[in-house]
CSV table of C-alpha atoms in Angstrom, one decimal:
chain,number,residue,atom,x,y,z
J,1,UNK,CA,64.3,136.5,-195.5
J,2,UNK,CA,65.4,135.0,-198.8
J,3,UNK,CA,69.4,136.4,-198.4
J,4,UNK,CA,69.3,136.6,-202.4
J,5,UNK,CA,66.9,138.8,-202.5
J,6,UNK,CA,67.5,142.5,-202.8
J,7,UNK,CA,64.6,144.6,-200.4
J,8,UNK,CA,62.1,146.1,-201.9
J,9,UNK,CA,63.5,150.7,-202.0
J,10,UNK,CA,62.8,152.4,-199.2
J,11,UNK,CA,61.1,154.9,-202.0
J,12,UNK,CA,61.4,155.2,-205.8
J,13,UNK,CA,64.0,157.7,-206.6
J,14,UNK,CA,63.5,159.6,-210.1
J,15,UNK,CA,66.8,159.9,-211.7
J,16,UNK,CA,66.5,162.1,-215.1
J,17,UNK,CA,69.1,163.9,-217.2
J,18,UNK,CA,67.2,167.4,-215.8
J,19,UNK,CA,67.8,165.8,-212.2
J,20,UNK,CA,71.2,165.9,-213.2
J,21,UNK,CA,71.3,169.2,-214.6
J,22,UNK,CA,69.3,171.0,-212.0
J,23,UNK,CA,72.4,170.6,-209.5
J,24,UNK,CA,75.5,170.4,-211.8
J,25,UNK,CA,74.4,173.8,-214.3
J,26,UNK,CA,73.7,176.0,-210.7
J,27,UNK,CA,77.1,174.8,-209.3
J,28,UNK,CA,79.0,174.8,-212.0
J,29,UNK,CA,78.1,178.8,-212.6
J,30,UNK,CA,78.6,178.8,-208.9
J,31,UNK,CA,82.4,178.1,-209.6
J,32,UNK,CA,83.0,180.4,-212.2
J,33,UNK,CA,82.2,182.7,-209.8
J,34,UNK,CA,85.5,182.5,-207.6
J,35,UNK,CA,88.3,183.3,-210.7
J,36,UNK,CA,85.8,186.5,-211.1
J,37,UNK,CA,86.8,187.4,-207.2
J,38,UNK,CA,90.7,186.8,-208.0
J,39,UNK,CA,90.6,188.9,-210.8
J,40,UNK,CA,88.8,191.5,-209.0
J,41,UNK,CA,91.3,191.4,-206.0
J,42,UNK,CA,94.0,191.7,-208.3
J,43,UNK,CA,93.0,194.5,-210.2
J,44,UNK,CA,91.8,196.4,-206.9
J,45,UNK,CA,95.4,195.8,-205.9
J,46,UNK,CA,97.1,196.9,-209.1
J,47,UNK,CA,95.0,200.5,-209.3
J,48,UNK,CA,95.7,201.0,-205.3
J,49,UNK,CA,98.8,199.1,-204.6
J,50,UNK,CA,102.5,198.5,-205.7
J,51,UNK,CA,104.3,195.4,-206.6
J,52,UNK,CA,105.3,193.9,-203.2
J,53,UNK,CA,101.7,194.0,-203.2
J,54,UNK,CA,100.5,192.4,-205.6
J,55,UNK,CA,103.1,189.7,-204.8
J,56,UNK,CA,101.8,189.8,-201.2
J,57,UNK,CA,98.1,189.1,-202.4
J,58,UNK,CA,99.7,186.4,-204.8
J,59,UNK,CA,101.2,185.0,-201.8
J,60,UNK,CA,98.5,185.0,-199.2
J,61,UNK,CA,96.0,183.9,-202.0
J,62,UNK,CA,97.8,180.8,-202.7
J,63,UNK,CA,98.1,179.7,-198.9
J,64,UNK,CA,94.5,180.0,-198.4
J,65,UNK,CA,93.4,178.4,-201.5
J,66,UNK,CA,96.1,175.6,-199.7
J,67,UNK,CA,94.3,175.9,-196.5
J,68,UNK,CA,90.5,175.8,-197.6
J,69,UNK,CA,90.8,173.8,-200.4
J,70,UNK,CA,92.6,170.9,-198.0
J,71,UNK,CA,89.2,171.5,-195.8
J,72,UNK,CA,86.3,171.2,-198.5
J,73,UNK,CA,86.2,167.8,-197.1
J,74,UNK,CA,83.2,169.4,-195.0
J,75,UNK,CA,81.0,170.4,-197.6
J,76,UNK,CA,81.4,167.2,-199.3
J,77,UNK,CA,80.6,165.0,-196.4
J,78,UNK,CA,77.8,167.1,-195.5
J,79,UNK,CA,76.4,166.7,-199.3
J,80,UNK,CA,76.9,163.8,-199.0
J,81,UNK,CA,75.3,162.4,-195.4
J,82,UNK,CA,72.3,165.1,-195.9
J,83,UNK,CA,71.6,163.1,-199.2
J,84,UNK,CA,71.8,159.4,-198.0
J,85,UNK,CA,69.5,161.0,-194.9
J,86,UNK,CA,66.5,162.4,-197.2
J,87,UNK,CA,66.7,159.6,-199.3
J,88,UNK,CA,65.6,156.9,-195.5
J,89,UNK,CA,63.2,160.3,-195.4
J,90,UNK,CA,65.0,160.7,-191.8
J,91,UNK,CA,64.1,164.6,-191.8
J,92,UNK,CA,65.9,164.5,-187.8
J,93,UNK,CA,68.9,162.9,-189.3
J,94,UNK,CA,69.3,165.3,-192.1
J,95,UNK,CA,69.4,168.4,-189.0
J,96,UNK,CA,72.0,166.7,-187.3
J,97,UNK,CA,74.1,166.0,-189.9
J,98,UNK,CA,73.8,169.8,-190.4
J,99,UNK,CA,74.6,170.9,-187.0
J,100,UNK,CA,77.5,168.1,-186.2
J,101,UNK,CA,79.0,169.5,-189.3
J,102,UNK,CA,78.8,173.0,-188.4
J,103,UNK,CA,80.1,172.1,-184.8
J,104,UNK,CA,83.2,170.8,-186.7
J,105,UNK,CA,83.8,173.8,-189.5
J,106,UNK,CA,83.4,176.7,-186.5
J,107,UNK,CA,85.7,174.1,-184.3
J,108,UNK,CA,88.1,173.8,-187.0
J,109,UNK,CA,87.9,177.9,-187.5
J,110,UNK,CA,88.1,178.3,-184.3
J,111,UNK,CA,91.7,175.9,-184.0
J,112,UNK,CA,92.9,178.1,-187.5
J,113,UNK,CA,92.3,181.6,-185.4
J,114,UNK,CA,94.3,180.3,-182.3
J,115,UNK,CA,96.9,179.2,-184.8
J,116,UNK,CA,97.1,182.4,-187.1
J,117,UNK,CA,100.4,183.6,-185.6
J,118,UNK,CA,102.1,179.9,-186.9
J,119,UNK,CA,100.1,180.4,-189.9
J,120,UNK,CA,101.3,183.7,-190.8
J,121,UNK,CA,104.7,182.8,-189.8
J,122,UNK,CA,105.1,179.4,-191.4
J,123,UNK,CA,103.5,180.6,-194.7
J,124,UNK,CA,105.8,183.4,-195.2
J,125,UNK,CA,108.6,181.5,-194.5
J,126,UNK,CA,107.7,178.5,-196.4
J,127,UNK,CA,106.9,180.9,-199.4
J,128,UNK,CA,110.1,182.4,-199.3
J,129,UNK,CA,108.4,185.8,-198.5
J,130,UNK,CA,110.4,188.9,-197.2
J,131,UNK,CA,110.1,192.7,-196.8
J,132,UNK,CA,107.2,194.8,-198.3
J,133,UNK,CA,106.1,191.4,-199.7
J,134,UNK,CA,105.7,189.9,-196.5
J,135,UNK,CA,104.5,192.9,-194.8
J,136,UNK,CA,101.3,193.0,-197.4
J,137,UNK,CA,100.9,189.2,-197.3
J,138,UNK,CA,100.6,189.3,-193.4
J,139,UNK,CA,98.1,192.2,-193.7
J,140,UNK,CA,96.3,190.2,-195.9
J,141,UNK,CA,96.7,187.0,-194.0
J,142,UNK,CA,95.6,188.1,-190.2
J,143,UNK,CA,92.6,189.6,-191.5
J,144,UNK,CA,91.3,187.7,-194.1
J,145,UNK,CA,91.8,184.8,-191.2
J,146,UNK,CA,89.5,186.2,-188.9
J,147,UNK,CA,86.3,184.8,-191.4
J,148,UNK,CA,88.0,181.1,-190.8
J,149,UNK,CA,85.3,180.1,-188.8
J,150,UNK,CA,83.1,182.0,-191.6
J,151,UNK,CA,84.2,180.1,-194.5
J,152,UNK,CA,84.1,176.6,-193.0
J,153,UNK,CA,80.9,177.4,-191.8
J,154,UNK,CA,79.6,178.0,-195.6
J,155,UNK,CA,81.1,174.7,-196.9
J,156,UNK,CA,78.5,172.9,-194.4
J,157,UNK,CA,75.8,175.3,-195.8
J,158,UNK,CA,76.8,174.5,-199.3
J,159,UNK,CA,77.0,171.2,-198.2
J,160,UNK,CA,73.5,171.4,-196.9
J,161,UNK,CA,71.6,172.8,-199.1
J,162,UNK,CA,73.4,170.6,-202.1
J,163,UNK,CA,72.2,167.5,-200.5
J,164,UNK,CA,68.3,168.6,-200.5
J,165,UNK,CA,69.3,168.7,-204.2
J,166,UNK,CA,68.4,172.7,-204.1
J,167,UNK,CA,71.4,173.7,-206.3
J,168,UNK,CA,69.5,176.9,-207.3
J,169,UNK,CA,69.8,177.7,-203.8
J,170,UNK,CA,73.4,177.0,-203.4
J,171,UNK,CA,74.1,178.8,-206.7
J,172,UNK,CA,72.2,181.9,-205.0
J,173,UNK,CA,74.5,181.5,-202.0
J,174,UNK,CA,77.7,181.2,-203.7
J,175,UNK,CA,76.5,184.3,-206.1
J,176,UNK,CA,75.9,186.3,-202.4
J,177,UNK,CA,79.3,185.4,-201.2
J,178,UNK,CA,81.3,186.1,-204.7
J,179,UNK,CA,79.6,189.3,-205.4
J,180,UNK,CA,79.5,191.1,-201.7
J,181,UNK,CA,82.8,190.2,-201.3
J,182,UNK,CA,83.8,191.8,-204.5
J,183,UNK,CA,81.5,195.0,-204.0
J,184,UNK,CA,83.4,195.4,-200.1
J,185,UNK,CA,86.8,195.0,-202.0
J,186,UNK,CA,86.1,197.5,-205.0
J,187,UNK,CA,84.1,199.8,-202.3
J,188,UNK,CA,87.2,199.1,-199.5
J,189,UNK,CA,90.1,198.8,-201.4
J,190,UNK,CA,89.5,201.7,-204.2
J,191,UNK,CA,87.3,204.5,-202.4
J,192,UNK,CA,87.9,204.6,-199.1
J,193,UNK,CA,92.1,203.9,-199.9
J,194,UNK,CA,92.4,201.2,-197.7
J,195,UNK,CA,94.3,198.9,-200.4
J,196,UNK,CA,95.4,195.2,-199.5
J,197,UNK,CA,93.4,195.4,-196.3
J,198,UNK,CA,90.1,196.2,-197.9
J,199,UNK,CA,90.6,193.4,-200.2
J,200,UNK,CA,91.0,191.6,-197.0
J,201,UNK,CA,87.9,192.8,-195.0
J,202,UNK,CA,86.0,192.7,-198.2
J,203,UNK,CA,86.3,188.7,-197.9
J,204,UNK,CA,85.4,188.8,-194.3
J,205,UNK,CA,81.8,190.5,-195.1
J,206,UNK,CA,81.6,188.7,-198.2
J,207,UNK,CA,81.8,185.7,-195.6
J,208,UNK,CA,79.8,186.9,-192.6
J,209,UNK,CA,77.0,187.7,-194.9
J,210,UNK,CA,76.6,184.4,-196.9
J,211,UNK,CA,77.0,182.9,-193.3
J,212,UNK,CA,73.6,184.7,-191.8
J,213,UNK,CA,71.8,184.5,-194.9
J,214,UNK,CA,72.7,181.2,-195.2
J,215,UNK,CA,71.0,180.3,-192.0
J,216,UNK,CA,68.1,182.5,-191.9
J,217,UNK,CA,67.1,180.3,-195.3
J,218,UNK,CA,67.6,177.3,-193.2
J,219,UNK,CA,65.4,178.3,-190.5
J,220,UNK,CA,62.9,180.4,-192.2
J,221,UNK,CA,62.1,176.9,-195.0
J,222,UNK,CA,62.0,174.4,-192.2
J,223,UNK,CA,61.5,176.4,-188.8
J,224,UNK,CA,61.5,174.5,-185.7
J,225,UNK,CA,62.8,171.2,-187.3
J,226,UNK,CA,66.2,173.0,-187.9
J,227,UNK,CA,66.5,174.0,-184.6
J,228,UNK,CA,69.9,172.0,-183.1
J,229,UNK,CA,69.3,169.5,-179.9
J,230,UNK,CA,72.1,168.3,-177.9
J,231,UNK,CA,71.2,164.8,-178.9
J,232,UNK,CA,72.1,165.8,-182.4
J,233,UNK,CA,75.7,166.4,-181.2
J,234,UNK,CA,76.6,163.5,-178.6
J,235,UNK,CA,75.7,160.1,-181.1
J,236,UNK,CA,79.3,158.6,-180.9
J,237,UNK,CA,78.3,156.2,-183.6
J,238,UNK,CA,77.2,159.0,-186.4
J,239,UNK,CA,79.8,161.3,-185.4
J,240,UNK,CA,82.7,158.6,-186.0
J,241,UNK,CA,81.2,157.9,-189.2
J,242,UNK,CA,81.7,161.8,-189.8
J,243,UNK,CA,85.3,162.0,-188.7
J,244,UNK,CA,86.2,158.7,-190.7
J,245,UNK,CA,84.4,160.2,-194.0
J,246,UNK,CA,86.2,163.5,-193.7
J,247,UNK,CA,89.6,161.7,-193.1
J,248,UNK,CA,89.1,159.6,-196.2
J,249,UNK,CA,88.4,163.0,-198.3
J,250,UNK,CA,91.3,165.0,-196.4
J,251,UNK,CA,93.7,162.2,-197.6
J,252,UNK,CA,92.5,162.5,-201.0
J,253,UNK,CA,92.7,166.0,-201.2
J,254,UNK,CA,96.3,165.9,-199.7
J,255,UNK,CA,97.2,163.5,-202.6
J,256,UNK,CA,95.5,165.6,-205.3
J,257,UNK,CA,97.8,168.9,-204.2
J,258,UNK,CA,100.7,166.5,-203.8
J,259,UNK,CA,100.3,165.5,-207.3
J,260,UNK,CA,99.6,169.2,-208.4
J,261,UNK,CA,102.6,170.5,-206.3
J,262,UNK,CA,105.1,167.6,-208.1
J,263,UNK,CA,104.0,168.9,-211.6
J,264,UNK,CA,105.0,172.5,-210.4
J,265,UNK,CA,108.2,171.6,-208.7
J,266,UNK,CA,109.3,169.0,-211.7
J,267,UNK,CA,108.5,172.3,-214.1
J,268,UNK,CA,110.8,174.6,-211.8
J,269,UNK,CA,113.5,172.1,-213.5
J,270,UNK,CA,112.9,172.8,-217.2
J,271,UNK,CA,113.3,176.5,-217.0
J,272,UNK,CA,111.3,179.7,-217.1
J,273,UNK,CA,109.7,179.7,-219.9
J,274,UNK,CA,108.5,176.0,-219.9
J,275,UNK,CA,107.0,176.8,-216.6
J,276,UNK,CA,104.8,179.5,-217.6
J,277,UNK,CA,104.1,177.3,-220.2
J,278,UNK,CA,103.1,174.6,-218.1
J,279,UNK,CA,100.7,177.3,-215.7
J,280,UNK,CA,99.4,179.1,-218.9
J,281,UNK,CA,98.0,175.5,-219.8
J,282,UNK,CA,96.5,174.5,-216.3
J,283,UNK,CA,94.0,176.5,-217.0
J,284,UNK,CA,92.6,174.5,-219.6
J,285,UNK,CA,92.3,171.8,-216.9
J,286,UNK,CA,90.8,174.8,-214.6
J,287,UNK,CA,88.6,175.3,-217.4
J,288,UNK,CA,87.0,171.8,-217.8
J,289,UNK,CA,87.7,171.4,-213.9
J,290,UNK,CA,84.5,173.7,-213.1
J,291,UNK,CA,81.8,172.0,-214.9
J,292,UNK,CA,83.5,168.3,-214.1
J,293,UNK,CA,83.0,169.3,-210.8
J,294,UNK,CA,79.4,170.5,-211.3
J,295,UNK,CA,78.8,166.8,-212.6
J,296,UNK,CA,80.6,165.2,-209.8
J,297,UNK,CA,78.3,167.1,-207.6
J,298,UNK,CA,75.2,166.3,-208.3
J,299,UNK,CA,76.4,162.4,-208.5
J,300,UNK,CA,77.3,163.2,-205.0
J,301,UNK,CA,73.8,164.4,-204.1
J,302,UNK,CA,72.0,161.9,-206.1
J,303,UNK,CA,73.6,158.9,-205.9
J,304,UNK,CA,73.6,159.4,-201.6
J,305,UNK,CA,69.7,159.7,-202.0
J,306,UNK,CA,69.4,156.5,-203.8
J,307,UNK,CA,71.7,154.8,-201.6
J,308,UNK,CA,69.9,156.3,-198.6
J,309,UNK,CA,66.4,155.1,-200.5
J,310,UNK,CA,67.9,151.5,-201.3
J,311,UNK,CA,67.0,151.8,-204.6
J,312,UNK,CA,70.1,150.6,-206.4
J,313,UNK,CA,68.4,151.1,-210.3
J,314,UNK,CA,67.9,154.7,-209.3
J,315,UNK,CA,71.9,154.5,-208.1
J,316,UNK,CA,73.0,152.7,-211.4
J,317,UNK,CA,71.1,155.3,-213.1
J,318,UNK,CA,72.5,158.2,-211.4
J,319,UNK,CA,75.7,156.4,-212.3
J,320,UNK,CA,75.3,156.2,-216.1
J,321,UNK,CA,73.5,159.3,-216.7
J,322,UNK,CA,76.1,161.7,-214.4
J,323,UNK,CA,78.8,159.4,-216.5
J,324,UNK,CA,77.3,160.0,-220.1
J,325,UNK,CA,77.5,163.9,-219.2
J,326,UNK,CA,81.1,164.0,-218.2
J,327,UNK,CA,82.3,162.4,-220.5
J,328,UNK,CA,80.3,164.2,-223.7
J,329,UNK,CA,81.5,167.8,-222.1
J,330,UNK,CA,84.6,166.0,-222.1
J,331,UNK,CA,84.7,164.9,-225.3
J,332,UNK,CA,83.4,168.2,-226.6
J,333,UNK,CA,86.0,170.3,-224.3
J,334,UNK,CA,88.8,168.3,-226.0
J,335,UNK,CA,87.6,169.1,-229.5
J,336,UNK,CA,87.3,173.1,-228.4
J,337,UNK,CA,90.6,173.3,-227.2
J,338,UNK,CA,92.3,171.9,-230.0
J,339,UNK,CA,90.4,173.6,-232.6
J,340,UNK,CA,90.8,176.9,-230.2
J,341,UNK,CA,93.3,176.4,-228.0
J,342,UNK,CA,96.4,178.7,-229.3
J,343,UNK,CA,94.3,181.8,-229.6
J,344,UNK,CA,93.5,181.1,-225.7
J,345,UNK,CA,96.9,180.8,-225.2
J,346,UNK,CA,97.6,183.9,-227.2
J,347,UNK,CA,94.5,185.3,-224.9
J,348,UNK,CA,96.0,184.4,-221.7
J,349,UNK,CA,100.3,185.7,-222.7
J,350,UNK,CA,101.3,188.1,-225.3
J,351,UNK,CA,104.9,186.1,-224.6
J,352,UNK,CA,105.7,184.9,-228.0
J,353,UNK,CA,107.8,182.1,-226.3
J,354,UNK,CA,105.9,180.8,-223.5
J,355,UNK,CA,102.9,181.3,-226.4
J,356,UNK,CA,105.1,178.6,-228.7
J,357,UNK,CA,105.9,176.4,-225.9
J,358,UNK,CA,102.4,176.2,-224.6
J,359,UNK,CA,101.6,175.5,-228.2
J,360,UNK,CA,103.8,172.6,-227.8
J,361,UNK,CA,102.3,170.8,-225.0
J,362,UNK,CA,98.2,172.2,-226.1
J,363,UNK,CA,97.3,168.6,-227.0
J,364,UNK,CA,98.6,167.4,-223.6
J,365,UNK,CA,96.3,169.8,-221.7
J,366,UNK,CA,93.4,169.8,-223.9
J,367,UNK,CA,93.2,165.6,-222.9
J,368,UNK,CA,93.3,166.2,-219.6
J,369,UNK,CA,89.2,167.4,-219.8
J,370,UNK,CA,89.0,163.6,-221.3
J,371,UNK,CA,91.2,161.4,-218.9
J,372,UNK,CA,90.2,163.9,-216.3
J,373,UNK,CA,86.4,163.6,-216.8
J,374,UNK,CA,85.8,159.5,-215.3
J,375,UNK,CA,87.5,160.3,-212.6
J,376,UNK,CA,85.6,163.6,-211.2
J,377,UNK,CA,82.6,161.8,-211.9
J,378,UNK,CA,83.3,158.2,-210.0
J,379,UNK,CA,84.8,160.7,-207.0
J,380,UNK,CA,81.1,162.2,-207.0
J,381,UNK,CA,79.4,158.5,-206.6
J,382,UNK,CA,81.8,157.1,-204.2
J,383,UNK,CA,81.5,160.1,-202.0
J,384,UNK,CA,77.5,160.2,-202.2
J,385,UNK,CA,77.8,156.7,-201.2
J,386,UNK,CA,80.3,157.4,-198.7
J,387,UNK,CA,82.6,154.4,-199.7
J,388,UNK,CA,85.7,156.5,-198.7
J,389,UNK,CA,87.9,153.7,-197.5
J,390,UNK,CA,88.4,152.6,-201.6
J,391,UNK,CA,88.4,156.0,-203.0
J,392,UNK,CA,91.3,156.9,-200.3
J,393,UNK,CA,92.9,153.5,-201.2
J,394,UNK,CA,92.5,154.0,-205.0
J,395,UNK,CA,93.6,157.7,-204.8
J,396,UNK,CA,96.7,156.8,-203.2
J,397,UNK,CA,97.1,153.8,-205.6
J,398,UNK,CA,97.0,156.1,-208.1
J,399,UNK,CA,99.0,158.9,-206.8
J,400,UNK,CA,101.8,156.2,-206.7
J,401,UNK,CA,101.8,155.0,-210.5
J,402,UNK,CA,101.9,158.9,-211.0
J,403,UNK,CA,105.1,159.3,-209.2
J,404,UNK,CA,106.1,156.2,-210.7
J,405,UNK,CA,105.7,157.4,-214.3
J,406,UNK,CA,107.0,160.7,-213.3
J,407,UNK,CA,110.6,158.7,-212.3
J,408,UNK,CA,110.4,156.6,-215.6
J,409,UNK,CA,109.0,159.7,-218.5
J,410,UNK,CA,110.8,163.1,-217.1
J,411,UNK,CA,114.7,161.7,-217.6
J,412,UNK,CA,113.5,160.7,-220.8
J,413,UNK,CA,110.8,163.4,-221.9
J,414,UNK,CA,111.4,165.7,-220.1
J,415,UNK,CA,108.4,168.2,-220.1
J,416,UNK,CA,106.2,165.9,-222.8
J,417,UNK,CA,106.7,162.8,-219.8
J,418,UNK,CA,105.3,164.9,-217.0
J,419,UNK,CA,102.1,166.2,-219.1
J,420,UNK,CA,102.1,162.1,-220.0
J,421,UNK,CA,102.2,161.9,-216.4
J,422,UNK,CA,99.4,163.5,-215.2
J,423,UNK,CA,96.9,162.4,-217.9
J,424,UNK,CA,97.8,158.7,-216.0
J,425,UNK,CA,97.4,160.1,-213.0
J,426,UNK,CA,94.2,161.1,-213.9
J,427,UNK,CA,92.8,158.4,-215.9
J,428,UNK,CA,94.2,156.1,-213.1
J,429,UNK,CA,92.1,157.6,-210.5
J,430,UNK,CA,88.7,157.0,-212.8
J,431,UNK,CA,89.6,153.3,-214.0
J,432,UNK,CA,90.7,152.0,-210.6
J,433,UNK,CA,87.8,153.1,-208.6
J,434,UNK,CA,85.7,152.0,-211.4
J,435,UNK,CA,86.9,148.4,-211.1
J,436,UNK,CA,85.5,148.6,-207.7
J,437,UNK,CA,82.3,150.0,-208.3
J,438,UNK,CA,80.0,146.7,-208.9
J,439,UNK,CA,81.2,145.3,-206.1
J,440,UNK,CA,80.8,147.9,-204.0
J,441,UNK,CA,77.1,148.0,-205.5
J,442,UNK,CA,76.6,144.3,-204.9
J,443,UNK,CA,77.7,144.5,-201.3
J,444,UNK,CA,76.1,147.9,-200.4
J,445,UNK,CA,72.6,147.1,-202.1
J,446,UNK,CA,72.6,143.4,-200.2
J,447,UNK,CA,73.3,145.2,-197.1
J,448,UNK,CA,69.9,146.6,-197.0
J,449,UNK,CA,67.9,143.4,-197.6
């Protein structure tokens, strides 16, 4: 065969703007979802509870968003694997992807139950946690635990259903999980007393439900095809490629909440007020964080089925259109939150001097949509395309000129460096894993000649 030849695609793959909208609109509604279910926990709490806990949920809330967030690796790898399978129109592949993924979320749930006591223990302590504080956050904790294998098991249905590219279907499932979890903690918490623990078990159904209606759609669209076979789960070969994916994503989550956790503990330095300045302002980035998200998924999805297909115009497509809507909702968040941005601060703190300090550093925040915007997007491709040694590499490239401007712009900018900071931090993580993206075209697309 003529070696500079690129084969002919496996198929044609259609990549449109509504291709792109049909996954990133459901999951980006999907994610507004969860700050509904915090609010709702906390205001179950403040009608039903005291203080201590409040500051127990507060607690308990933060070290499972640790926990889970560190282990989304699953639903992107399964997104991601799923995709790349449909598009070689391997239907067995795509069912073992599914079920070696959900062997390793109810393993790891499984390995998070055995460990609860060291959990509960650990967290406390390494939150600084004592009294009724810690006595509400361990409620919390040991039940809300229990759904561990639960949750992980959703993040490989998410995963699942994202990479058939049905995002209506994971919007449906994340809208089930959200809203009976919220119903059990309002019903739980408020009328039948049972305060922190309701909000708790309320989680736990919210869980167990999304879980068996999450499989029942599996097998009642595809039957006896989605039935698991031992084969599925003893190919060394695919399940190393599994491990080595997740590992990749695990170490750049791990630098992402490294980078996050500097910016906190860095703010802890300037005082107070600048620090509820700084937190009132990360929600901006939360703000533009959902939909950047909903655009990094469906590269995920799209770009694997192209790679999967070998058709590398549909990939460069998926590419340029996911990239032209990133960074127009970027472009158009960063005008918003200029032109509104104090009376959201003024929204979010009736403080008039964390509302003057935020006010301060708006322009900071509002950017972060912008330098944020190239790198959620490329972190969508390279994951669909599961090239997870660079994005590792570049992420911890990148992590490293943040610490480095960090060291240089806080002694002599003090809070105005570290917002500097993390804009390059973010616009380093787009630009250096877009410097590797033709090559990584080149050599992935004259691989399947």
């Amino acid at each position: 065969m003529d070696r500079d030849r690129v084969a002919e695609p496996l198929r044609i793959i259609e990549v449109t703007h509504r291709s792109v909208l049909a996954i990133a609109v459901p999951m980006t509604l999907g994610f507004l979802t969860t700050p509904l279910l915090g609010l709702t926990d906390t205001a179950v709490i403040g009608r039903t509870g005291t203080a201590a806990s409040l500051a127990g949920l507060a607690i308990a809330a933060a070290l499972f968003d640790l926990l889970f967030a560190s282990l989304n690796f699953l639903r992107a790898s399964t997104t991601a694997l799923v995709a790349q399978a449909q598009g070689r129109r391997d239907d067995t592949e795509v069912f073992a992807v599914f079920w070696r993924s959900m062997a390793l979320s109810v393993g790891i749930g499984l390995l998070i139950l055995a460990l609860s006591p060291l959990i509960i223990s650990g967290g406390l302590a390494l939150m600084g946690a004592e009294g009724e504080v810690a006595l509400a956050a361990s409620t919390y904790i040991a039940i809300r635990i229990l759904a561990g294998p639960l949750t992980l098991s959703n993040f490989t249905l998410l995963g699942f259903v994202l990479g058939r590219g049905m995002g209506s279907v994971g919007l449906a499932l994340q809208i089930l999980l959200n809203g009976v979890n919220i119903i059990m903690s309002i019903t739980l918490g408020i009328t039948f007393g049972w305060g922190i623990a309701g909000v708790a078990w309320g989680t736990v159904i919210g869980e167990a439900v999304a879980a068996v209606a999450g499989l029942c759609f599996v097998f009642w669209r595809y039957g006896g095809a989605a039935w698991p076979r031992l084969a599925m789960l003893t190919d060394r070969t695919r399940l190393s490629h599994l491990f080595q994916l997740n590992r990749d994503i695990l170490i750049r989550t791990f630098s992402l909440i490294t980078a996050f956790t500097v910016m906190t503990r860095v703010g802890v330095s300037f005082g107070p007020v600048t620090l509820a300045a700084n937190a009132v302002l990360m929600n901006f980035f939360m703000i533009a964080s959902f939909y950047l998200d909903g655009i990094a998924t469906a590269a995920e999805q799209i770009t694997g089925q192209t790679v999967g297909a070998r058709s590398r115009a549909g990939f460069e497509k998926a590419v340029k259109l996911t990239g032209i809507w990133s960074l127009g909702l970027a472009l158009a968040s960063l005008a918003f939150f200029l032109i509104f941005g104090a009376a959201i601060i003024g929204f979010i703190t009736t403080a008039e001097d964390v509302r003057a300090m935020a006010s301060t550093y708006l322009p900071y925040a509002a950017l972060t949509a912008l330098t944020g915007a190239l790198a959620f997007q490329m972190d969508g491709v390279f994951i669909g395309a599961t090239w997870s040694n660079e994005m590792r590499n570049m992420m911890i490239v990148a992590l490293a000129g943040y610490l480095l401007t960090v060291a240089i712009l806080v002694p002599m900018a003090g809070n105005h460096g570290l917002w500097v900071a993390l804009n390059v931090f973010l616009a380093l993580r787009g630009l250096l894993l877009l410097s590797r993206l033709k090559m990584k075209i080149d050599q992935t697309f004259a691989e399947s000649q």
